[in-house]
mmCIF file of C-alpha atoms in Angstrom:
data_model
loop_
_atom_site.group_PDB
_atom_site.id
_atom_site.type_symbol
_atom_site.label_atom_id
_atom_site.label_comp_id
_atom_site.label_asym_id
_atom_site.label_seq_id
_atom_site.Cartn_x
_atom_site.Cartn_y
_atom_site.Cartn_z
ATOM 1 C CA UNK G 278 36.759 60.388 8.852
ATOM 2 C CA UNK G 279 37.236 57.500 6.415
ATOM 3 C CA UNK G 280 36.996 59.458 3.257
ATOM 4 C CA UNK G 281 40.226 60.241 1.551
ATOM 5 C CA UNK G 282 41.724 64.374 1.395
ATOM 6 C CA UNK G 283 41.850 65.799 -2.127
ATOM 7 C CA UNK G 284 45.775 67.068 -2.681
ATOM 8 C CA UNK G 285 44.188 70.723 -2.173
ATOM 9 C CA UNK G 286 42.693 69.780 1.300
ATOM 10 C CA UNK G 287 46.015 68.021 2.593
ATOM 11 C CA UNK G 288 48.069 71.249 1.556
ATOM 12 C CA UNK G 289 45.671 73.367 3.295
ATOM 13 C CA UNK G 290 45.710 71.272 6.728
ATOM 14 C CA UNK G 291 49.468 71.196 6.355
ATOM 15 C CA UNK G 292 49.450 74.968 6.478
ATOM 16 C CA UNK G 293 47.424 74.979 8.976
ATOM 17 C CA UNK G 294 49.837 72.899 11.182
ATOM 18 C CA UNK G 295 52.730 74.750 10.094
ATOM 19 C CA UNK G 296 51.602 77.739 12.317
ATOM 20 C CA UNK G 297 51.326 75.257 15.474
ATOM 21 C CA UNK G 298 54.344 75.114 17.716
ATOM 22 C CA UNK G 299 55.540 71.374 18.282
ATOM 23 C CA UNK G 300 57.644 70.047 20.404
ATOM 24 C CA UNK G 301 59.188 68.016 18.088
ATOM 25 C CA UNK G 302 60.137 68.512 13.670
ATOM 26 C CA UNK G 303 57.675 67.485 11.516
ATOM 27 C CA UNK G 304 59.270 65.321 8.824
ATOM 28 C CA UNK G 305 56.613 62.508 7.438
ATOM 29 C CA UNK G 306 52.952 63.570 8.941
ATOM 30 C CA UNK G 307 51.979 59.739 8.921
ATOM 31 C CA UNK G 308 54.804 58.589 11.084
ATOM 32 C CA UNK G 309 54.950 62.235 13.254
ATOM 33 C CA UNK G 310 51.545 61.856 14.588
ATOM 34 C CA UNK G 311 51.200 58.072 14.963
ATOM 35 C CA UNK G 312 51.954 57.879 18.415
ATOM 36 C CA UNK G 313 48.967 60.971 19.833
ATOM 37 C CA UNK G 314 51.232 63.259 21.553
ATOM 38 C CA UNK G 315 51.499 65.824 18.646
ATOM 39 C CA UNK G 316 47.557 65.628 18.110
ATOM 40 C CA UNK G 317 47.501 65.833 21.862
ATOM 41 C CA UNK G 318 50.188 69.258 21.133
ATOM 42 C CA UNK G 319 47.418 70.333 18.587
ATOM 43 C CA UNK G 320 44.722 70.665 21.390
ATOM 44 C CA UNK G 321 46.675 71.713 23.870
ATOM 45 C CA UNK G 322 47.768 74.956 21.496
ATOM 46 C CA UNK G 323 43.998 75.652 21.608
ATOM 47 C CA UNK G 324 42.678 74.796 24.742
ATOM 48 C CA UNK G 325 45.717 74.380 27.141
ATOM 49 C CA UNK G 326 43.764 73.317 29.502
ATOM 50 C CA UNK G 327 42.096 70.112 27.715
ATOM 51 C CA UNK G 328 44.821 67.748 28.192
ATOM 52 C CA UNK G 329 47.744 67.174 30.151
ATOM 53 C CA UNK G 330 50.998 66.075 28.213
ATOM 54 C CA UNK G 331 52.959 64.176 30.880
ATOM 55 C CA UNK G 332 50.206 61.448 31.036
ATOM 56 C CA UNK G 333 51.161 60.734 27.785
ATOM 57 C CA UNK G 334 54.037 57.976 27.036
ATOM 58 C CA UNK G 335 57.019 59.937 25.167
ATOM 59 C CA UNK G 336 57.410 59.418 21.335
ATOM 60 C CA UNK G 337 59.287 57.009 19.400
ATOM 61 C CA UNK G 338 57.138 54.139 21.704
ATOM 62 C CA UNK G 339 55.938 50.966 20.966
ATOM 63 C CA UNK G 340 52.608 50.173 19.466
ATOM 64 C CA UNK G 341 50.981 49.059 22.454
ATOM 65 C CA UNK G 342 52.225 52.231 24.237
ATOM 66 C CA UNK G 343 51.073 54.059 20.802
ATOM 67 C CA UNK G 344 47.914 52.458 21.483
ATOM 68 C CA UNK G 345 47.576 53.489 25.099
ATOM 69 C CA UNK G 346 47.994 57.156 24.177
ATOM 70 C CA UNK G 347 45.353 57.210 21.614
ATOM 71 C CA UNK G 348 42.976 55.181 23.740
ATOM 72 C CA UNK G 349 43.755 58.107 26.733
ATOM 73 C CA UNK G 350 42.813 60.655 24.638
ATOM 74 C CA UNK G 351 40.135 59.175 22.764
ATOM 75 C CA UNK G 352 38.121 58.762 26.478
ATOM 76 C CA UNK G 353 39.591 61.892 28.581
ATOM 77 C CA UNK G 354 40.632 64.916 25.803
ATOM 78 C CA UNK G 355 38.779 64.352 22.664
ATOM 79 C CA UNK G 356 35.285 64.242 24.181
ATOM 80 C CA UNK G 357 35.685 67.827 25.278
ATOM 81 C CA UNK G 358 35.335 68.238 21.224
ATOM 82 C CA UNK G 359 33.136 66.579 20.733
ATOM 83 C CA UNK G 360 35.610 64.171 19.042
ATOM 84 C CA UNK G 361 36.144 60.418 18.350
ATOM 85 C CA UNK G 362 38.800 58.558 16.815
ATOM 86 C CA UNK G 363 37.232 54.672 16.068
ATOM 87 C CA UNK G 364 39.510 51.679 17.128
ATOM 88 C CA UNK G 365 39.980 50.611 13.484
ATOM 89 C CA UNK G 366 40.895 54.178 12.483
ATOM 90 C CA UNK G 367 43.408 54.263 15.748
ATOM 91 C CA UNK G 368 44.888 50.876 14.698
ATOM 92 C CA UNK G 369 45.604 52.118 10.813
ATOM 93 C CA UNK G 370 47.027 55.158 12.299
ATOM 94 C CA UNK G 371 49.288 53.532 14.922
ATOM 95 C CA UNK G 372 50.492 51.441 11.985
ATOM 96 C CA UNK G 373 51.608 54.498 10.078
ATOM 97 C CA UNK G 374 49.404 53.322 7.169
ATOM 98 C CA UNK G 375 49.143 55.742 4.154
ATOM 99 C CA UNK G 376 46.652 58.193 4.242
ATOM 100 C CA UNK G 377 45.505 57.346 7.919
ATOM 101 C CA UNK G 378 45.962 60.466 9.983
ATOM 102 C CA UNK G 379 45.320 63.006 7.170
ATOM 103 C CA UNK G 380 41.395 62.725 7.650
ATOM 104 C CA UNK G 381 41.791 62.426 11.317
ATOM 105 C CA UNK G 382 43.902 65.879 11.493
ATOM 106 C CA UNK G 383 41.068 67.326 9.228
ATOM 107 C CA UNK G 384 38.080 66.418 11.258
ATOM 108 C CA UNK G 385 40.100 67.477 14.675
ATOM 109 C CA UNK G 386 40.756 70.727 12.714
ATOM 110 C CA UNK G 387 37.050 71.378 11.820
ATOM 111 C CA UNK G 388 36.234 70.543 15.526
ATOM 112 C CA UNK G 389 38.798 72.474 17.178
ATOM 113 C CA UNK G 390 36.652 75.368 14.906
ATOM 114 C CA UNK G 391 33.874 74.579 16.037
ATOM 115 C CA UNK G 392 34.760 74.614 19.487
ATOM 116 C CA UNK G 393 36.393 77.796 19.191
ATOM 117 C CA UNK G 394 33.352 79.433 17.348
ATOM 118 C CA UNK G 395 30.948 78.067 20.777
ATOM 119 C CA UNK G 396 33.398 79.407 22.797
ATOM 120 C CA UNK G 397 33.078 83.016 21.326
ATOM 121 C CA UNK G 398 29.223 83.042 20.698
ATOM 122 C CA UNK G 399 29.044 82.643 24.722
ATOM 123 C CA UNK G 400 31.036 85.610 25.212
ATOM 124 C CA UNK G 401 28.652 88.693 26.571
ATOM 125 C CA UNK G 402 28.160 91.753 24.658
ATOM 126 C CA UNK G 403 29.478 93.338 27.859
ATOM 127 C CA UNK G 404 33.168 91.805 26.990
ATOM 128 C CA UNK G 405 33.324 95.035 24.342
ATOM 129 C CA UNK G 406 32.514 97.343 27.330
ATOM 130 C CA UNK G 407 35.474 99.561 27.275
ATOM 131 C CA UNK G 408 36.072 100.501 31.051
ATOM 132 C CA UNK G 409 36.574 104.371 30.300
ATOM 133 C CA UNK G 410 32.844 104.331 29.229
ATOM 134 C CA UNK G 411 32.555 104.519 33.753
ATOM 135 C CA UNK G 412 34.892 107.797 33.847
ATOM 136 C CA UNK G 413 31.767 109.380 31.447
ATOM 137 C CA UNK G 414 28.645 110.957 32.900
ATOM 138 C CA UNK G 415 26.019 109.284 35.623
ATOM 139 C CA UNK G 416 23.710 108.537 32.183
ATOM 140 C CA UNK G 417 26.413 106.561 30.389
ATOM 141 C CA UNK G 418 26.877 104.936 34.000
ATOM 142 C CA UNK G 419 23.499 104.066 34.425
ATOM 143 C CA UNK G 420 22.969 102.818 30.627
ATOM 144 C CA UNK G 421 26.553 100.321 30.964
ATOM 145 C CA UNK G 422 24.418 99.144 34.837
ATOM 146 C CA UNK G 423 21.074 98.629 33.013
ATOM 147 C CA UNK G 424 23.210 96.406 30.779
ATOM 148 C CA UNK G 425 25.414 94.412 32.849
ATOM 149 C CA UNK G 426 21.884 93.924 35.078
ATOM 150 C CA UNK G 427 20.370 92.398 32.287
ATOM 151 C CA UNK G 428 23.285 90.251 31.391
ATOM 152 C CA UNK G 429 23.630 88.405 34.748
ATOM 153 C CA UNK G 430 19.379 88.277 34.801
ATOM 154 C CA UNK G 431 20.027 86.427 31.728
ATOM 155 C CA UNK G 432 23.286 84.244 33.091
ATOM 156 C CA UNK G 433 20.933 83.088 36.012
ATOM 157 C CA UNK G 434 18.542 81.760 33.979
ATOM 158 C CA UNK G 435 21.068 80.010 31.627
ATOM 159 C CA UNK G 436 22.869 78.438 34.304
ATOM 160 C CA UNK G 437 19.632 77.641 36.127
ATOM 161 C CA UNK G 438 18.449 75.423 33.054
ATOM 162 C CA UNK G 439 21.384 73.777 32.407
ATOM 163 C CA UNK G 440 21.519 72.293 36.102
ATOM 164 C CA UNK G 441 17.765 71.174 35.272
ATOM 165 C CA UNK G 442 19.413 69.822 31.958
ATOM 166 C CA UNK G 443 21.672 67.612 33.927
ATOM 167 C CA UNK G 444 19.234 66.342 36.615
ATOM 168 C CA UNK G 445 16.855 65.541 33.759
ATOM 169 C CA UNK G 446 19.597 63.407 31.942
ATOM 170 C CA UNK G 447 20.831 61.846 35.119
ATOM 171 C CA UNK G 448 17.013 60.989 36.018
ATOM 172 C CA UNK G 449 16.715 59.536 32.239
ATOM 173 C CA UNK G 450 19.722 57.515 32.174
ATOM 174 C CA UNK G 451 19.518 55.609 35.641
ATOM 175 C CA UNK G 452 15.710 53.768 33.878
ATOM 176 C CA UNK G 453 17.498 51.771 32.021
ATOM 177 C CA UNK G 454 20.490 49.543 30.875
ATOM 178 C CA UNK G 455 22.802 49.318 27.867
ATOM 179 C CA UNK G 456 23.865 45.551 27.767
ATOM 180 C CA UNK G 457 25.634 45.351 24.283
ATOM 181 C CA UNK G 458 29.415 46.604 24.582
ATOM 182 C CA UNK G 459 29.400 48.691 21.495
ATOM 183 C CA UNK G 460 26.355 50.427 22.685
ATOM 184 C CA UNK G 461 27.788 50.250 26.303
ATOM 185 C CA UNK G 462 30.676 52.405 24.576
ATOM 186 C CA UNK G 463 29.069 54.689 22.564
ATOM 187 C CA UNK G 464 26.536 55.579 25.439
ATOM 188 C CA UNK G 465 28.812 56.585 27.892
ATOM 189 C CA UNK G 466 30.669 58.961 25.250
ATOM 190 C CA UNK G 467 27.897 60.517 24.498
ATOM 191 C CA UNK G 468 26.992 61.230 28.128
ATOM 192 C CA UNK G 469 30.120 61.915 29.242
ATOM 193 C CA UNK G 470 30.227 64.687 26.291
ATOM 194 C CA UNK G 471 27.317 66.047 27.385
ATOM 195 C CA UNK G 472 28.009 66.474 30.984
ATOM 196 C CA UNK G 473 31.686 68.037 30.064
ATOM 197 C CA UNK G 474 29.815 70.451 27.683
ATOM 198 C CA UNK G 475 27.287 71.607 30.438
ATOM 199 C CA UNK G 476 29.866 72.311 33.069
ATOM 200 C CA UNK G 477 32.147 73.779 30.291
ATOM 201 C CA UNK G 478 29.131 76.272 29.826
ATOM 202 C CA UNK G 479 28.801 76.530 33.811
ATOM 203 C CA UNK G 480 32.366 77.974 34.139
ATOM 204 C CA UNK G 481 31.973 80.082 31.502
ATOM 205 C CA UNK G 482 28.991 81.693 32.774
ATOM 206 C CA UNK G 483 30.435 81.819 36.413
ATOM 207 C CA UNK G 484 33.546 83.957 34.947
ATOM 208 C CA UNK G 485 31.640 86.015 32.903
ATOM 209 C CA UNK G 486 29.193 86.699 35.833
ATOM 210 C CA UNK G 487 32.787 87.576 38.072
ATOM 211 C CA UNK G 488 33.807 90.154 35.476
ATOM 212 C CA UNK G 489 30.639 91.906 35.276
ATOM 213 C CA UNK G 490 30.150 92.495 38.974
ATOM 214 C CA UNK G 491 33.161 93.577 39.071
ATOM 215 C CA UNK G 492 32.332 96.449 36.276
ATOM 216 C CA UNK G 493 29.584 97.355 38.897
ATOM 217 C CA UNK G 494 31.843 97.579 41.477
ATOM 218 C CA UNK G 495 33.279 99.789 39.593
ATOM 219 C CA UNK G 496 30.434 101.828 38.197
ATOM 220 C CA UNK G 497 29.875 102.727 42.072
ATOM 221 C CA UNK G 498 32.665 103.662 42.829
ATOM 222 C CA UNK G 499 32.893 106.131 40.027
ATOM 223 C CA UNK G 500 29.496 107.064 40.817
ATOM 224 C CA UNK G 501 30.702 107.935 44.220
ATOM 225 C CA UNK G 502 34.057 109.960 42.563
ATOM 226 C CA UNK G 503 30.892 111.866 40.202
ATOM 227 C CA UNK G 504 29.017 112.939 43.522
ATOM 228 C CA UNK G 505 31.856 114.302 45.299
ATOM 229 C CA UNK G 506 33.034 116.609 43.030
ATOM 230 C CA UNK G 507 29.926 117.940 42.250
ATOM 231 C CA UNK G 508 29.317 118.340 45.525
ATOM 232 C CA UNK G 509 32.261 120.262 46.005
ATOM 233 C CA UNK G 510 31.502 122.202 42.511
ATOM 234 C CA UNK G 511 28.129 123.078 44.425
ATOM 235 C CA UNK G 512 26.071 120.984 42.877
ATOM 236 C CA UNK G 513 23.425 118.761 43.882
ATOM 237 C CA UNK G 514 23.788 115.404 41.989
ATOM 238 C CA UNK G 515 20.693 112.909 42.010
ATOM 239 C CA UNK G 516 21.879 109.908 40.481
#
């Protein structure tokens, strides 16, 4: 986060921040994002649901209010990226010292890519299931069930070891004590991250596990449309 962006690089992450919506111009980056609430505008135009605007002090504030709103972040929004801004690096930045909040933009940037990359591995093949695919025959039917059965056989077992994950850490953590402050710090960020990742990956599973029995609601209910009009065709239907 220290090293300094090659002209080509800062050009590139101003484009980038063109295409995000402030709430506010942009007229000098440096002295624009000094005070956190247009990094904070950055997230939230990802992830709207990673940090909450009003608990940040309005712009044009002082430093120790400037201060305060990178501090907030830094312990409740950033660690959902996996993200840390160091104190000195916060300081220089607050300070609207040259080339300060260049790298910091760039290393949000590459996590906010990251995150967004996670995000769509987790997705289930099932997400491409086109919901016509049920108004087909009792075959195609029974092929999309055989798949969404096999999806939430796999979801319970995901979401089974990452509670074990988080017992296991909790267990690990409570033998023993971090007296220095720095390593005080850096410990609870770390955990913190970790337990914000694992129930991050909980949700997800838990919605994805909603939408697919809901596709098998629905695959029985067609089923039950299929064996009605053959039976009125005269047909006996063994599904």
């Amino acid at each position: 986060m220290d090293r300094k962006l090659e002209d080509y690089e800062i050009e590139n992450l101003l484009s980038w921040l063109d295409k995000i919506p402030f709430s506010r111009p942009k007229r000098k980056l440096r002295r624009d994002f000094s005070d956190g609430v247009l990094v904070a505008e950055v997230i939230k135009h990802f992830f709207p649901k990673f940090v909450d605007l009003s608990s940040l002090t309005v712009p044009f504030s002082s430093r120790e209010e400037k201060l305060r709103n990178w501090s907030l972040l830094n312990r409740k929004v950033f660690p959902k990226l996996d993200f840390y801004v160091p104190e000195e690096v916060i300081s220089e930045v607050v300070l609207s010292s040259p080339g300060a909040i260049e790298p910091v933009l760039s290393t949000l940037r590459e996590k906010i890519d990251r995150k967004l990359a996670d995000i769509a591995s987790k997705k289930p093949i099932l997400d491409n299931v086109d919901i016509k695919t049920l108004e087909k025959t009792p075959e195609a039917i029974h092929e999309v069930e055989a798949r969404i059965l096999a999806q939430l056989a796999k979801m319970k077992i995901d979401e089974e070891n990452i509670q074990k994950t988080m017992k296991q850490k909790v267990v690990v953590e409570s033998c023993y004590t971090v007296r220095e402050p720095t390593l005080l710090r850096q410990f609870i960020f770390e955990k913190d991250q970790v337990i914000l990742d694992l129930q991050e990956v909980v949700k997800i599973l838990q919605t994805k596990v909603e939408k697919l029995e809901h596709l098998l609601e629905l695959k029985d209910i067609r089923i039950d449309q299929l064996t009605k009009i053959n039976a009125s065709n005269g047909f006996n239907l063994t599904l």
